């Protein structure tokens, strides 16, 4: 097995037993990135010197017997996470030269453990998109088929795991941006419950929905990463003050007696045949393992996309007001007065999708439309949350597809934003409800593209979906399949 | 039409975005399509529903008002497009 194919837990064992050093592992990852990234474009920034220095430090920590689970593990981050001294663009021209003066809490926690930062990963600009085509630094390509999108917005984070350029990565998920690329790239993607992981130092898109989570090769790695980044942070007042369990104790290959809900609104006629087949097989697998299935209804599912695109764009229009060319980011060279400077700096710095969402959100918040659009959407959000709470009175978790189709072709949906928005139809409701969801590999399309299944848990029910995901993984081989580059 | 070109121009000014004539035309038709789609929310009667602004029930988060380490002037100004003597410099404010 090549070094770059290892999981976190496998590499950790090798580092601990001194079969391998972190410098060797990091060097192997850096050459893998160099050999493959021309095809994939998963990285915006590669931190060669910093990574090797961190690896050296990790090796001395391990030599002293002071190693943690992530000490010396080469990771990469979506370029939405602030990393002190390392350029952070959020996929945007407006932050093209931005070097943050501090780090996000999520990265600081990994860094304290001695993790190695390989680089910063491509994404849709400001995390607005489902295909990673919206990056100012060119599209990322799917390692399974480079004509296809890797999903988005954390497309670089999914592609880097699938292309074996990083052992694991972090992404963010506002409407599916971890789970959908995980599904399209054949890796594990976990979106924790809202409030579980601090967003301090994570560039904001829609603050009532954004959440940080891991993208990994298997469920055990996702449990390790979640345990490392979760927890209350005084610097993020929306993070929740409750104890962080050892998620690896939830890795039990047993689902006997678990009640799994199948929402009828997710198993619709328009579902792709290969996706349908993968879901049927997954249900059969779980049944064989002793899980019990219950037909449920989430009656307001059909309203989720509309609800999301009002709430998310409204919050985005407010959050992105800070990019005004005054304190950081791009400033136009051609403005005589302040207002003109604002308008031109923003027009030059933002890409089309970001402008479209700012426009839509500003409209939804503007005088005369606020009640009809924004408040209405917040009320519908209540109904969607209630759907989930009611379902969780009778089931322990919910099983659905992640996306209605496997990865689509680059360029296929660029000209029709509404069609692009509808590709998030199965992931958006989880963000609106504020609960947790995980995508795990569960099949292959007839054209050789991965298909993921989504396990949705109760708020703070990460242990249940980790247990169910792990049991499925132990019973199947999908997570072992590798993209050939 | 749910939104006119004139309204789109007004929203662009509110959002501080200088849009060209082509962008105005494209956004008008795209926003019109999206707004037609989101109109499906009006199918639901939400008269007695409380709006949700936050997914996790939470009281106000207070903290003690204490002096703590901060970025400092140089850190805060490090990314400034234009600075002078510890300040951000901008073009003239009054037109």
XYZ file of C-alpha atoms in Angstrom:
580
model
C 0.000 0.000 0.000
C 1.293 3.470 -0.902
C 1.703 6.010 1.900
C -0.826 8.348 0.295
C -3.511 5.655 0.421
C -3.415 5.366 4.212
C -6.174 6.459 6.563
C -5.522 8.629 9.636
C -5.699 5.635 11.972
C -3.392 3.508 9.784
C -0.810 6.275 9.440
C -1.035 7.030 13.165
C -0.128 3.402 13.961
C 2.849 3.529 11.583
C 4.079 6.806 13.065
C 3.690 5.474 16.586
C 5.590 2.286 15.765
C 8.263 4.388 13.974
C 7.724 2.410 10.763
C 7.362 5.759 9.069
C 8.144 9.372 9.937
C 5.848 12.316 9.401
C 8.490 13.881 7.150
C 8.351 10.761 4.940
C 4.564 10.775 4.904
C 4.410 14.511 4.191
C 6.979 14.211 1.409
C 4.948 11.404 -0.161
C 1.787 13.534 -0.042
C 3.548 16.565 -1.548
C 4.867 14.508 -4.479
C 1.425 12.963 -4.953
C -0.060 16.481 -5.099
C 2.581 17.527 -7.650
C 1.925 14.439 -9.765
C -1.871 14.763 -9.826
C -3.034 18.301 -9.229
C -2.549 19.540 -12.760
C -5.447 17.218 -13.638
C -7.593 17.864 -10.556
C -6.940 21.475 -9.444
C -7.923 20.682 -5.865
C -5.341 23.041 -4.348
C -5.296 26.826 -4.415
C -2.192 27.021 -2.197
C 0.403 24.320 -1.458
C 2.403 24.840 1.766
C 5.509 22.812 0.983
C 7.980 24.482 3.387
C 5.474 24.917 6.202
C 4.318 21.316 5.872
C 7.843 19.904 6.059
C 8.693 22.084 9.055
C 5.503 20.983 10.845
C 6.267 17.334 10.000
C 9.751 17.661 11.482
C 8.296 19.105 14.657
C 5.702 16.320 14.794
C 8.448 13.702 14.466
C 10.303 15.129 17.446
C 7.028 15.170 19.410
C 6.434 11.518 18.564
C 10.051 10.659 19.464
C 9.432 12.156 22.904
C 6.339 9.982 23.283
C 4.174 13.098 23.213
C 2.144 12.253 20.102
C -1.647 12.643 19.816
C -3.895 10.895 17.269
C -3.335 13.586 14.649
C 0.329 14.338 15.328
C 2.209 14.232 12.048
C -0.872 13.515 9.898
C -0.820 15.502 6.604
C -4.177 17.260 6.161
C -5.565 19.978 3.921
C -8.270 22.588 4.498
C -10.945 24.202 2.390
C -9.741 27.732 1.650
C -12.554 29.119 3.805
C -10.618 28.405 7.042
C -8.391 31.235 8.196
C -4.804 30.031 8.607
C -2.437 32.521 10.215
C 0.256 33.564 7.754
C -1.107 31.334 4.961
C -3.084 32.985 2.144
C -6.842 32.371 2.464
C -8.989 33.267 -0.556
C -12.379 31.599 -0.037
C -12.223 30.910 -3.780
C -12.641 34.615 -4.482
C -10.695 37.265 -6.324
C -11.777 39.751 -3.670
C -9.578 37.869 -1.133
C -6.945 36.934 -3.723
C -4.054 38.285 -1.605
C -5.552 37.967 1.874
C -3.145 36.621 4.508
C -5.057 36.177 7.784
C -3.533 37.557 10.993
C -5.111 34.719 13.038
C -6.321 31.108 12.608
C -9.762 29.523 12.756
C -10.454 27.552 15.945
C -10.992 24.334 13.934
C -7.517 24.567 12.420
C -5.907 25.731 15.695
C -7.229 22.599 17.396
C -5.761 20.336 14.711
C -2.517 22.309 14.744
C -2.228 21.930 18.528
C -2.383 18.160 18.048
C 0.522 18.481 15.622
C -1.340 17.954 12.339
C 0.516 18.998 9.176
C -1.064 21.542 6.798
C -0.388 20.497 3.181
C -2.328 23.371 1.678
C -5.589 25.139 1.040
C -8.300 23.641 -1.125
C -10.412 24.934 -3.961
C -14.109 25.645 -3.527
C -17.017 27.545 -4.972
C -16.500 31.233 -4.248
C -17.638 32.000 -0.682
C -19.017 28.423 -0.533
C -21.861 29.368 -2.879
C -22.314 26.519 -5.290
C -22.784 22.809 -5.797
C -20.064 22.092 -8.354
C -16.851 23.993 -7.485
C -17.073 25.618 -10.910
C -17.647 28.943 -9.172
C -14.067 29.332 -7.975
C -12.049 32.331 -9.143
C -9.142 29.858 -9.464
C -10.702 27.552 -12.035
C -12.899 24.472 -11.544
C -11.822 21.415 -9.583
C -12.256 18.134 -11.466
C -13.649 14.858 -10.165
C -10.831 12.299 -9.716
C -13.176 9.494 -10.869
C -13.855 11.246 -14.170
C -12.164 14.546 -14.885
C -14.986 15.639 -17.209
C -17.257 15.737 -14.165
C -17.662 18.118 -11.257
C -16.487 16.945 -7.818
C -19.527 18.521 -6.176
C -19.459 21.629 -4.106
C -18.916 23.825 -2.472
C -16.182 21.797 -0.683
C -15.186 20.227 -4.028
C -11.449 20.590 -3.445
C -11.817 18.901 -0.041
C -13.639 15.918 -1.571
C -11.374 15.665 -4.620
C -8.178 15.842 -2.509
C -9.330 12.857 -0.438
C -10.404 10.895 -3.527
C -7.200 11.734 -5.423
C -5.188 10.705 -2.327
C -3.571 14.133 -2.095
C -4.376 14.489 1.606
C -5.075 11.894 4.299
C -8.171 13.854 5.328
C -9.597 17.349 4.877
C -12.018 19.818 6.430
C -14.957 21.310 4.592
C -17.947 23.433 5.484
C -21.615 22.659 4.881
C -24.362 25.284 4.554
C -26.787 23.382 2.304
C -24.896 20.160 1.558
C -21.404 21.431 0.811
C -19.661 18.593 2.708
C -22.078 15.729 2.036
C -22.685 16.293 -1.687
C -18.977 16.440 -2.716
C -18.298 13.468 -0.403
C -20.995 11.542 -2.280
C -19.663 12.577 -5.702
C -16.033 11.813 -4.760
C -16.632 8.540 -2.918
C -15.478 9.614 0.530
C -17.039 10.076 3.958
C -18.379 13.557 4.738
C -19.829 14.475 8.107
C -21.860 17.607 8.763
C -22.177 17.929 12.530
C -25.126 19.452 14.348
C -25.299 23.250 14.225
C -23.267 24.514 17.185
C -21.133 21.366 17.553
C -17.994 22.872 15.951
C -16.799 26.469 16.347
C -16.994 28.671 13.249
C -14.550 31.248 14.634
C -12.226 32.163 11.798
C -14.344 30.394 9.176
C -15.393 32.871 6.505
C -19.151 33.331 6.915
C -21.712 32.595 4.206
C -25.079 31.993 5.929
C -24.503 32.115 9.656
C -27.640 30.311 10.823
C -26.719 27.327 8.607
C -22.908 27.121 8.235
C -21.154 24.230 9.971
C -17.623 22.755 9.845
C -16.947 19.052 9.311
C -14.455 16.410 8.192
C -14.071 14.641 4.830
C -12.227 11.347 5.170
C -11.479 7.891 3.720
C -13.568 6.033 6.300
C -15.975 6.503 9.190
C -13.308 5.904 11.850
C -11.309 8.850 10.494
C -14.441 11.024 10.503
C -15.005 10.130 14.177
C -11.374 10.986 14.998
C -11.521 14.321 13.176
C -14.877 15.308 14.683
C -13.612 14.567 18.175
C -10.601 16.793 17.485
C -12.526 19.855 16.269
C -15.815 19.715 18.241
C -16.615 21.659 21.374
C -17.560 24.965 22.882
C -15.494 27.995 21.904
C -15.870 31.282 23.776
C -14.914 33.009 20.502
C -18.053 31.637 18.767
C -21.166 32.444 20.779
C -23.215 30.034 18.629
C -21.078 27.040 19.592
C -22.874 24.867 22.124
C -21.461 24.203 25.576
C -21.914 20.471 25.961
C -19.341 17.746 26.499
C -17.632 16.178 23.475
C -17.898 12.382 23.622
C -15.139 10.094 22.381
C -16.751 9.467 19.004
C -14.518 6.453 18.360
C -16.412 4.560 21.085
C -19.431 4.765 18.748
C -17.603 2.640 16.147
C -19.672 -0.474 16.827
C -20.507 -2.714 13.859
C -23.986 -3.425 15.169
C -27.298 -1.849 14.180
C -29.596 -4.495 15.665
C -32.771 -2.871 16.886
C -31.974 0.550 15.368
C -35.047 2.085 13.770
C -34.249 3.723 10.439
C -36.768 6.041 8.798
C -37.318 6.163 5.038
C -38.996 9.470 4.144
C -41.331 8.941 1.200
C -40.607 12.463 -0.093
C -36.976 11.469 -0.808
C -37.723 8.358 -2.847
C -39.284 10.165 -5.765
C -39.809 9.242 -9.409
C -37.118 11.642 -10.639
C -34.419 9.778 -8.717
C -31.595 8.520 -10.944
C -31.844 4.740 -11.529
C -28.320 4.014 -10.256
C -28.932 6.094 -7.117
C -32.228 4.253 -6.545
C -30.480 0.912 -6.945
C -27.741 1.882 -4.487
C -30.359 2.934 -1.911
C -32.284 -0.340 -2.354
C -29.092 -2.342 -1.853
C -28.143 -0.285 1.207
C -31.553 -0.872 2.765
C -31.153 -4.591 2.119
C -27.692 -4.535 3.740
C -29.000 -2.778 6.839
C -31.954 -5.149 7.037
C -29.512 -8.055 6.916
C -27.631 -6.474 9.812
C -30.782 -6.389 11.901
C -31.934 -2.785 11.501
C -35.638 -2.103 11.366
C -37.126 0.177 8.691
C -40.035 2.529 9.222
C -41.823 4.476 6.469
C -41.984 8.097 7.526
C -43.005 11.424 6.043
C -41.205 14.769 6.070
C -44.124 16.616 4.499
C -42.455 19.998 3.919
C -39.451 18.607 2.000
C -40.657 20.113 -1.257
C -40.397 23.633 0.210
C -36.848 23.311 1.534
C -34.942 24.578 -1.513
C -37.118 27.695 -1.793
C -36.826 28.294 1.945
C -33.057 27.853 1.849
C -32.409 30.191 -1.072
C -34.206 33.021 0.736
C -32.603 32.523 4.154
C -29.093 31.739 2.887
C -28.996 34.617 0.396
C -30.405 37.089 2.931
C -27.741 36.141 5.452
C -25.078 36.188 2.729
C -26.017 39.695 1.600
C -25.458 40.863 5.175
C -22.280 38.828 5.811
C -20.637 39.873 2.551
C -21.206 43.568 3.197
C -17.813 43.548 4.917
C -15.983 43.210 1.579
C -15.875 46.894 0.819
C -12.240 47.511 -0.096
C -11.520 49.400 3.136
C -9.845 47.056 5.634
C -8.750 44.058 3.561
C -9.334 42.464 0.188
C -9.490 43.934 -3.289
C -9.877 47.670 -3.798
C -10.567 49.191 -7.200
C -7.921 51.484 -8.617
C -10.488 53.622 -10.291
C -12.614 55.542 -7.781
C -12.665 59.207 -6.804
C -15.130 58.883 -3.897
C -16.057 56.358 -1.225
C -19.377 55.029 -2.540
C -17.910 54.567 -6.011
C -14.993 52.729 -4.379
C -17.399 50.337 -2.632
C -19.430 49.655 -5.754
C -16.493 49.094 -8.084
C -14.369 47.099 -5.614
C -17.241 44.692 -5.040
C -18.154 44.495 -8.742
C -14.538 43.695 -9.669
C -13.926 41.307 -6.777
C -17.032 39.103 -6.704
C -17.931 36.432 -9.262
C -21.336 36.014 -10.888
C -22.922 33.525 -8.472
C -21.895 35.578 -5.446
C -23.354 38.720 -7.015
C -26.549 36.852 -7.864
C -26.977 35.652 -4.280
C -26.173 39.060 -2.770
C -28.788 40.558 -5.109
C -31.416 37.982 -4.214
C -30.731 38.311 -0.499
C -30.730 42.097 -0.576
C -34.053 41.969 -2.393
C -35.540 39.526 0.151
C -34.485 41.829 2.999
C -35.511 45.078 1.318
C -38.363 47.248 2.459
C -41.714 45.889 1.278
C -40.435 42.332 0.666
C -38.994 41.459 4.077
C -42.209 39.902 5.444
C -43.244 38.248 2.190
C -39.906 36.564 1.596
C -37.529 36.526 4.565
C -40.006 36.116 7.446
C -42.094 33.713 5.373
C -39.011 31.549 4.784
C -38.158 31.580 8.494
C -41.679 30.362 9.269
C -41.401 27.565 6.719
C -38.062 26.699 8.312
C -39.959 26.087 11.562
C -42.255 23.636 9.741
C -39.256 21.794 8.250
C -37.599 21.531 11.680
C -40.837 20.208 13.156
C -40.980 17.517 10.427
C -37.629 16.176 11.636
C -38.410 16.427 15.358
C -41.631 14.521 14.778
C -39.869 11.839 12.728
C -37.259 11.375 15.455
C -40.039 10.520 17.909
C -40.353 7.179 16.111
C -36.970 6.556 14.453
C -33.304 6.692 15.548
C -31.993 7.908 12.230
C -33.089 8.581 8.660
C -31.598 7.087 5.493
C -31.802 8.984 2.189
C -29.815 9.585 -0.988
C -27.320 12.486 -0.777
C -27.939 13.794 -4.285
C -30.584 12.928 -6.882
C -27.899 12.003 -9.475
C -24.199 11.083 -9.538
C -21.729 13.877 -10.428
C -22.802 15.820 -13.496
C -20.572 17.126 -16.292
C -18.565 20.334 -15.952
C -20.569 23.100 -17.626
C -23.851 21.186 -17.589
C -25.738 23.415 -15.144
C -23.755 26.653 -15.209
C -26.260 28.617 -17.260
C -29.298 27.632 -15.173
C -28.864 28.606 -11.512
C -32.206 27.148 -10.452
C -31.290 23.678 -11.779
C -27.990 23.934 -9.902
C -29.870 24.862 -6.700
C -32.150 21.829 -7.036
C -29.177 19.439 -6.922
C -29.080 20.113 -3.146
C -32.679 19.040 -2.593
C -31.826 16.144 -0.189
C -29.131 17.890 1.837
C -30.637 21.348 2.424
C -33.393 20.236 4.870
C -30.748 18.954 7.334
C -29.136 22.412 7.547
C -32.502 24.123 7.956
C -33.326 21.698 10.789
C -29.847 22.290 12.278
C -29.218 18.584 12.778
C -26.389 16.257 11.715
C -25.914 14.194 8.554
C -23.210 12.033 7.047
C -22.522 10.835 3.512
C -20.842 7.444 3.129
C -19.902 5.575 -0.057
C -22.724 3.195 -1.017
C -22.445 2.369 -4.681
C -21.151 3.057 -8.165
C -23.070 4.324 -11.170
C -23.007 2.431 -14.466
C -20.599 5.137 -15.670
C -18.161 4.529 -12.802
C -19.058 7.445 -10.525
C -19.459 7.050 -6.758
C -22.862 7.262 -5.080
C -23.259 8.169 -1.420
C -26.008 7.519 1.068
C -27.004 10.011 3.712
C -27.579 9.111 7.357
C -29.418 11.852 9.236
C -29.351 11.864 13.031
C -31.085 13.710 15.863
C -29.546 17.016 16.950
C -26.266 16.026 18.655
C -26.897 12.443 17.566
C -23.535 12.113 15.785
C -22.739 8.901 17.661
C -25.773 7.128 16.198
C -24.924 7.999 12.594
C -21.263 7.133 13.194
C -22.317 3.727 14.537
C -24.686 3.095 11.618
C -22.124 4.336 9.089
C -19.422 2.162 10.561
C -21.649 -0.929 10.541
C -22.430 -0.360 6.853
C -18.773 0.175 6.026
C -17.794 -3.079 7.769
C -20.404 -4.947 5.735
C -19.524 -3.434 2.337
C -16.513 -2.639 0.175
C -17.523 0.694 -1.387
C -15.170 2.792 0.756
C -12.217 0.687 -0.436
C -12.690 1.610 -4.098
C -10.115 4.071 -5.367
C -10.105 6.531 -8.224
C -7.387 5.724 -10.759
C -5.441 8.768 -11.857
C -42.834 39.558 -14.160
C -42.070 39.443 -10.454
C -39.186 41.849 -10.678
C -38.402 44.634 -13.150
C -35.104 45.848 -14.521
C -35.568 49.096 -12.579
C -35.983 47.185 -9.310
C -32.859 45.163 -10.032
C -30.933 48.408 -10.569
C -32.243 49.705 -7.251
C -31.275 46.486 -5.423
C -27.777 46.673 -6.960
C -27.356 50.156 -5.475
C -28.568 48.921 -2.075
C -26.070 46.037 -2.310
C -23.273 48.405 -3.419
C -22.639 46.477 -6.624
C -21.876 48.267 -9.863
C -23.530 46.101 -12.490
C -23.242 46.519 -16.248
C -26.298 46.610 -18.543
C -25.783 42.959 -19.538
C -25.601 41.816 -15.918
C -28.782 43.779 -15.125
C -30.627 42.038 -17.964
C -29.384 38.549 -17.021
C -30.043 39.012 -13.311
C -33.540 40.364 -13.983
C -34.590 37.218 -15.843
C -32.758 34.849 -13.478
C -34.102 36.532 -10.332
C -37.551 36.474 -11.887
C -37.286 32.696 -12.394
C -35.977 32.134 -8.874
C -38.646 34.357 -7.311
C -41.348 32.487 -9.253
C -39.954 29.269 -7.849
C -39.780 30.487 -4.233
C -43.370 31.699 -4.513
C -44.351 28.102 -3.791
C -43.878 28.979 -0.110
C -47.132 30.954 -0.338
C -48.974 27.628 -0.727
C -48.390 27.098 3.002
C -50.484 28.779 5.642
C -47.994 30.041 8.220
C -50.220 32.494 10.125
C -49.669 30.830 13.498
C -46.091 29.677 12.964
C -43.220 31.279 14.856
C -40.257 32.125 12.600
C -36.966 30.292 13.251
C -33.846 32.434 13.147
C -31.558 29.962 14.891
C -31.614 26.165 14.920
C -30.423 25.634 18.490
C -32.437 27.076 21.376
C -30.071 29.525 23.036
C -30.221 32.460 25.433
C -28.113 35.534 24.836
C -24.437 34.700 25.143
C -22.843 37.134 27.564
C -19.237 37.353 28.656
C -17.324 39.432 31.146
C -16.116 42.764 29.781
C -12.414 42.146 30.271
C -9.320 43.381 28.494
C -7.802 40.556 26.451
C -4.944 40.309 23.962
C -5.941 41.480 20.483
C -4.430 41.793 17.026
C -2.864 45.190 17.586
C -2.677 47.994 15.041
C -0.111 46.387 12.750
C -1.975 43.056 12.631
C -5.280 44.772 11.956
C -3.761 46.931 9.211
C -1.647 44.192 7.645
C -4.129 43.571 4.819
C -5.215 47.182 4.340
C -5.342 48.216 0.674
C -4.209 51.700 1.742
C -3.012 52.914 5.152
C -1.522 55.960 6.716
C -0.129 56.327 10.244
C -2.141 53.574 11.869
C -5.368 54.314 9.929
C -7.182 52.858 6.940
C -7.116 55.463 4.184
C -10.165 55.771 1.867
C -11.150 58.108 -0.971
C -13.116 61.216 -0.004
C -16.398 60.464 1.746
C -18.418 63.574 0.869
C -19.185 63.831 -2.818
